[in-house]
mmCIF file of C-alpha atoms in Angstrom:
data_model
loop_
_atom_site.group_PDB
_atom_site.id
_atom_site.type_symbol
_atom_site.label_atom_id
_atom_site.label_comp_id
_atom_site.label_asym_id
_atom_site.label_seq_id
_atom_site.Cartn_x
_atom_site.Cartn_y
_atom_site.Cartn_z
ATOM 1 C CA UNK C 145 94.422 126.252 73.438
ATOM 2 C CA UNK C 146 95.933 127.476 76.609
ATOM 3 C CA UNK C 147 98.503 125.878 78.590
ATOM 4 C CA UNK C 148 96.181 125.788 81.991
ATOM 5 C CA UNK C 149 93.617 123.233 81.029
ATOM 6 C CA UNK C 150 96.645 121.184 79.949
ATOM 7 C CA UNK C 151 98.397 121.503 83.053
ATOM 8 C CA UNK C 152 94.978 120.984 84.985
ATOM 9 C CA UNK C 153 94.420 117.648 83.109
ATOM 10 C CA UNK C 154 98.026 116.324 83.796
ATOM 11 C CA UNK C 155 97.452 117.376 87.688
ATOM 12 C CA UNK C 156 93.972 115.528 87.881
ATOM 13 C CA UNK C 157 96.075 112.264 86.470
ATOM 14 C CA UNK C 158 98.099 112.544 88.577
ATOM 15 C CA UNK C 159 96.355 112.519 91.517
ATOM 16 C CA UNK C 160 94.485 109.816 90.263
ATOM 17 C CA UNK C 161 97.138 107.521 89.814
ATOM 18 C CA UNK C 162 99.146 108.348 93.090
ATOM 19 C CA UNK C 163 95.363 108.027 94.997
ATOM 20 C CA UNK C 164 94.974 104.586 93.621
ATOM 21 C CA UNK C 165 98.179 103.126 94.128
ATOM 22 C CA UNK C 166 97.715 104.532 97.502
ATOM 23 C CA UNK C 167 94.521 103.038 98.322
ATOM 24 C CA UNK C 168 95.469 99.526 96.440
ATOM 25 C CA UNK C 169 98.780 99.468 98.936
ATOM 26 C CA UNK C 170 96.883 100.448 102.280
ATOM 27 C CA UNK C 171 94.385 98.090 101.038
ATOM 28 C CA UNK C 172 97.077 95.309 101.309
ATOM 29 C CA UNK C 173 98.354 96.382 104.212
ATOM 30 C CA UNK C 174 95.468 96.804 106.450
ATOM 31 C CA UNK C 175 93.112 94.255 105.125
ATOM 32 C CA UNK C 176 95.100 91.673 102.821
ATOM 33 C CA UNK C 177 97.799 90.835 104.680
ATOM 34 C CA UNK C 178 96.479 90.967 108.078
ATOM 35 C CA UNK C 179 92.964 88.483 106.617
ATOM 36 C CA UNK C 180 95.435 86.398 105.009
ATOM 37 C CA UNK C 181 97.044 85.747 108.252
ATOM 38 C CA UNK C 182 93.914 85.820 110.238
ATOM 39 C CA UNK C 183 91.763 83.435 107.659
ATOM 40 C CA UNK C 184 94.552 80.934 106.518
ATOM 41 C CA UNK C 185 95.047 77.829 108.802
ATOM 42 C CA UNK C 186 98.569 78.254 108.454
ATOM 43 C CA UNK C 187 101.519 81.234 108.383
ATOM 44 C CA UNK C 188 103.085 79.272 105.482
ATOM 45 C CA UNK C 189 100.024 79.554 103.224
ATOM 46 C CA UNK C 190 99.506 83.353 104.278
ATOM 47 C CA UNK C 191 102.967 84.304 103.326
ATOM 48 C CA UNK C 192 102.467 82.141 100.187
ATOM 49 C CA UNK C 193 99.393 84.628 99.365
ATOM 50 C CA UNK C 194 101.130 87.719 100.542
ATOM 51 C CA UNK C 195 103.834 87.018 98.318
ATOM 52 C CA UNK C 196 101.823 86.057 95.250
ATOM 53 C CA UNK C 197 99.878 89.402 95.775
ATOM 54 C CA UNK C 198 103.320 91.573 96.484
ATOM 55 C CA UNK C 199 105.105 91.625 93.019
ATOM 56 C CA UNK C 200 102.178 92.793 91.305
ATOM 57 C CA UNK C 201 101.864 95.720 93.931
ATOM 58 C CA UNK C 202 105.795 96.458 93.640
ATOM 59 C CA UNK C 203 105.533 96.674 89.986
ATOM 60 C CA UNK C 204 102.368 98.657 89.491
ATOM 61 C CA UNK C 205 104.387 101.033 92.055
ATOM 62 C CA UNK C 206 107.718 101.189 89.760
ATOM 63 C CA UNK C 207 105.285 101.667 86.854
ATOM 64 C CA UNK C 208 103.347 104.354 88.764
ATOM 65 C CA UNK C 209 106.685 106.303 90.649
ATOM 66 C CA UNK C 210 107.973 107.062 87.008
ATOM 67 C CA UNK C 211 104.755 107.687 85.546
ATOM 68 C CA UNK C 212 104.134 110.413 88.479
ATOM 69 C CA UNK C 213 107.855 111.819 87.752
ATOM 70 C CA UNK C 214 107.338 112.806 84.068
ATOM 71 C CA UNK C 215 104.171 113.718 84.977
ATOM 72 C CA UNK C 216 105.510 115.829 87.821
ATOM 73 C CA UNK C 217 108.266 117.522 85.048
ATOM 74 C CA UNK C 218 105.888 118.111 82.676
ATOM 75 C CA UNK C 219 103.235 119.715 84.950
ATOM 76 C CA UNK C 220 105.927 122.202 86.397
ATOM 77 C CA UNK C 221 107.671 123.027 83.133
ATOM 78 C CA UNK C 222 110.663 121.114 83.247
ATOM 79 C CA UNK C 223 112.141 121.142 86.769
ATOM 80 C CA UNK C 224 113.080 118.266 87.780
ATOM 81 C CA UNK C 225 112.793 118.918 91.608
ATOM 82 C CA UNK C 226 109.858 119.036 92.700
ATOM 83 C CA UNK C 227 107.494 117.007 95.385
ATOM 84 C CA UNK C 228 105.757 115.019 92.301
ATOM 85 C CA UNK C 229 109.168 113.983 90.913
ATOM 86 C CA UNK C 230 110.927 113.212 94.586
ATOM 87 C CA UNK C 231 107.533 111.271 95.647
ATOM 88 C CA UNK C 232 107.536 109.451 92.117
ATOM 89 C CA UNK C 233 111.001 108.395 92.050
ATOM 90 C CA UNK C 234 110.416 107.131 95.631
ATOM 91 C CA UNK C 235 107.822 105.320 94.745
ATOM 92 C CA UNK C 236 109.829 103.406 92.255
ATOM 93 C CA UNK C 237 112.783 102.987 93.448
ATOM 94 C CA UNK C 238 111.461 101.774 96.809
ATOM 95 C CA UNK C 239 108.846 99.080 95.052
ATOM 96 C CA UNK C 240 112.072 98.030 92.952
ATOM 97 C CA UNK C 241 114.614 97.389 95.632
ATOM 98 C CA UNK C 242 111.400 95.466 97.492
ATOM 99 C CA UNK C 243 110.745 93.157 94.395
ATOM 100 C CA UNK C 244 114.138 92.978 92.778
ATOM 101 C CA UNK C 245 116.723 92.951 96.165
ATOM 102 C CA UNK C 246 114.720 91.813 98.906
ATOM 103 C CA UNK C 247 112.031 89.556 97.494
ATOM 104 C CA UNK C 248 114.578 87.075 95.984
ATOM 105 C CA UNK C 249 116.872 87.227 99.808
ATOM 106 C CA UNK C 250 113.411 86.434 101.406
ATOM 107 C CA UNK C 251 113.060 83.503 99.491
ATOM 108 C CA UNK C 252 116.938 82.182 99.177
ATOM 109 C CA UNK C 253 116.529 82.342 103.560
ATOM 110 C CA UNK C 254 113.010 80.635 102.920
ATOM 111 C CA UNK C 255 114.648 78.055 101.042
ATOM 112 C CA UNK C 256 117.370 77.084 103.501
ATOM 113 C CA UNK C 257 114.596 75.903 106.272
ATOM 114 C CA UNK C 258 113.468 72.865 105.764
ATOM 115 C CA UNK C 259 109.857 73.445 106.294
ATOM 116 C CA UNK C 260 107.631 76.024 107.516
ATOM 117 C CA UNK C 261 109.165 79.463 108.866
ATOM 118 C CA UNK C 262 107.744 78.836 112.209
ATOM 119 C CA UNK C 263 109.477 75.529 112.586
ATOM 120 C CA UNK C 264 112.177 76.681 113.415
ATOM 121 C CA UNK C 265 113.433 78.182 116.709
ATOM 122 C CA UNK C 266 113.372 81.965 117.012
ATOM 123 C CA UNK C 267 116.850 82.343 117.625
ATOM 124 C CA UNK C 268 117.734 80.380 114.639
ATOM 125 C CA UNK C 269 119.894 82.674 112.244
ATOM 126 C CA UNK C 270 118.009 81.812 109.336
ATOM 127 C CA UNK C 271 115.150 82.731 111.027
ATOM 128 C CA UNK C 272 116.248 85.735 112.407
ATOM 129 C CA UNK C 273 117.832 86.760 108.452
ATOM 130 C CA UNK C 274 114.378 85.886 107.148
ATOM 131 C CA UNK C 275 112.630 88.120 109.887
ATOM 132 C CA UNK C 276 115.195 91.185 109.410
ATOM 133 C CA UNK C 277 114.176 90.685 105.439
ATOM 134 C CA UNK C 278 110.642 91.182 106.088
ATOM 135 C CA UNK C 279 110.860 94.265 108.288
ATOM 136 C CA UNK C 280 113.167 95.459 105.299
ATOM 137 C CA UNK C 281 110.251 94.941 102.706
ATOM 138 C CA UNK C 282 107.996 96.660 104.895
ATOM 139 C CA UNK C 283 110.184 99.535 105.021
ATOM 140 C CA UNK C 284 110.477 99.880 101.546
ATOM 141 C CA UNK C 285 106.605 99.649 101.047
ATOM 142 C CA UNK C 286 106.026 102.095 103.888
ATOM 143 C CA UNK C 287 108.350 104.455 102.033
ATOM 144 C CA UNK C 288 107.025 103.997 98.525
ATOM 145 C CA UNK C 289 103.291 104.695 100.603
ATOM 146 C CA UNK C 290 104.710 107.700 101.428
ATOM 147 C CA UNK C 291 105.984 109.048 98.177
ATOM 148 C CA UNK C 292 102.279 108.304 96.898
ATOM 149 C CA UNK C 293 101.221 110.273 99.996
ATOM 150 C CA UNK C 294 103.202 113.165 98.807
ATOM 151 C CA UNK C 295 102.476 112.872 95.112
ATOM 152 C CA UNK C 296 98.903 113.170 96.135
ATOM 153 C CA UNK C 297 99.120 115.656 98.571
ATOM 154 C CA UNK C 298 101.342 118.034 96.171
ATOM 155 C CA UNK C 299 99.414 117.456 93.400
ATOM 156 C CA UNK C 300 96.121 118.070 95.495
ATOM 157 C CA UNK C 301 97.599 121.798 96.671
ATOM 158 C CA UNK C 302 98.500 122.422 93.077
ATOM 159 C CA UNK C 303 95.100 121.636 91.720
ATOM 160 C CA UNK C 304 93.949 123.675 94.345
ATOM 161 C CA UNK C 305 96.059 126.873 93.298
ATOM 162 C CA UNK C 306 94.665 126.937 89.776
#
């Protein structure tokens, strides 16, 4: 058995699994998210969704970022540096500081307002801390959807090559 059917197998995984996190992630953030605030009668209940839906993304993507690193070694013979194995490690480390740093600021500055979010004025500083910890989860996620972008897109080129 030759090495190349091997490697071919490895790279169609791989492109597999960086594809569908990537679709299930730009599926959340183009249709869930946006419905959920669209839909629900109130921004409290579609952050409640949103944030029931989130941890299960961020730890698929931890799962999948080191999954698509050894695969990325492993498909290109050891090294260590390559696109699959910076996009992988992106991936995960970008869904982890989202779930594991982030999420649990989000809700310690959800728990010191008394109510909903909105009830509060905009210039309150809880408010504004719980706004600047969103945009910070959505940078992480837009970063981890771009490691997935370039696991995929390396991966594709190297199937390509063979």
């Amino acid at each position: 058995m030759t090495a190349l059917p091997i490697r071919r197998g490895i790279a169609i995984a791989q492109l597999i699994v960086a594809s569908a996190w990537l679709g299930a992630a730009l599926l959340f953030v183009a249709v869930v998210a946006p419905a959920a605030f669209a839909a629900l009668p109130t921004r409290t209940l579609a952050g409640a969704l949103v944030g029931a839906v989130l941890p299960a993304l961020f730890h698929a993507g931890i799962g999948v970022g080191v999954a698509l690193a050894v695969a990325s070694v492993a498909l290109h013979h050891g090294r260590i540096v390559t696109l699959g194995t910076v996009g992988g490690l992106l991936i995960a480390i970008s869904c982890a500081a989202a779930q594991f740093v982030v999420a649990p600021r989000i809700e310690r500055a959800r728990a010191s307002i008394a109510g909903p979010v909105e009830s509060v004025p905009s210039s309150d500083p809880r408010r504004v801390a719980f706004g600047r910890l969103h945009g910070v989860s959505v940078a992480w996620l837009g970063v981890a959807v771009a490691g997935a972008a370039i696991v995929a897109a390396g991966t594709a080129a190297t199937l390509r090559r063979t």
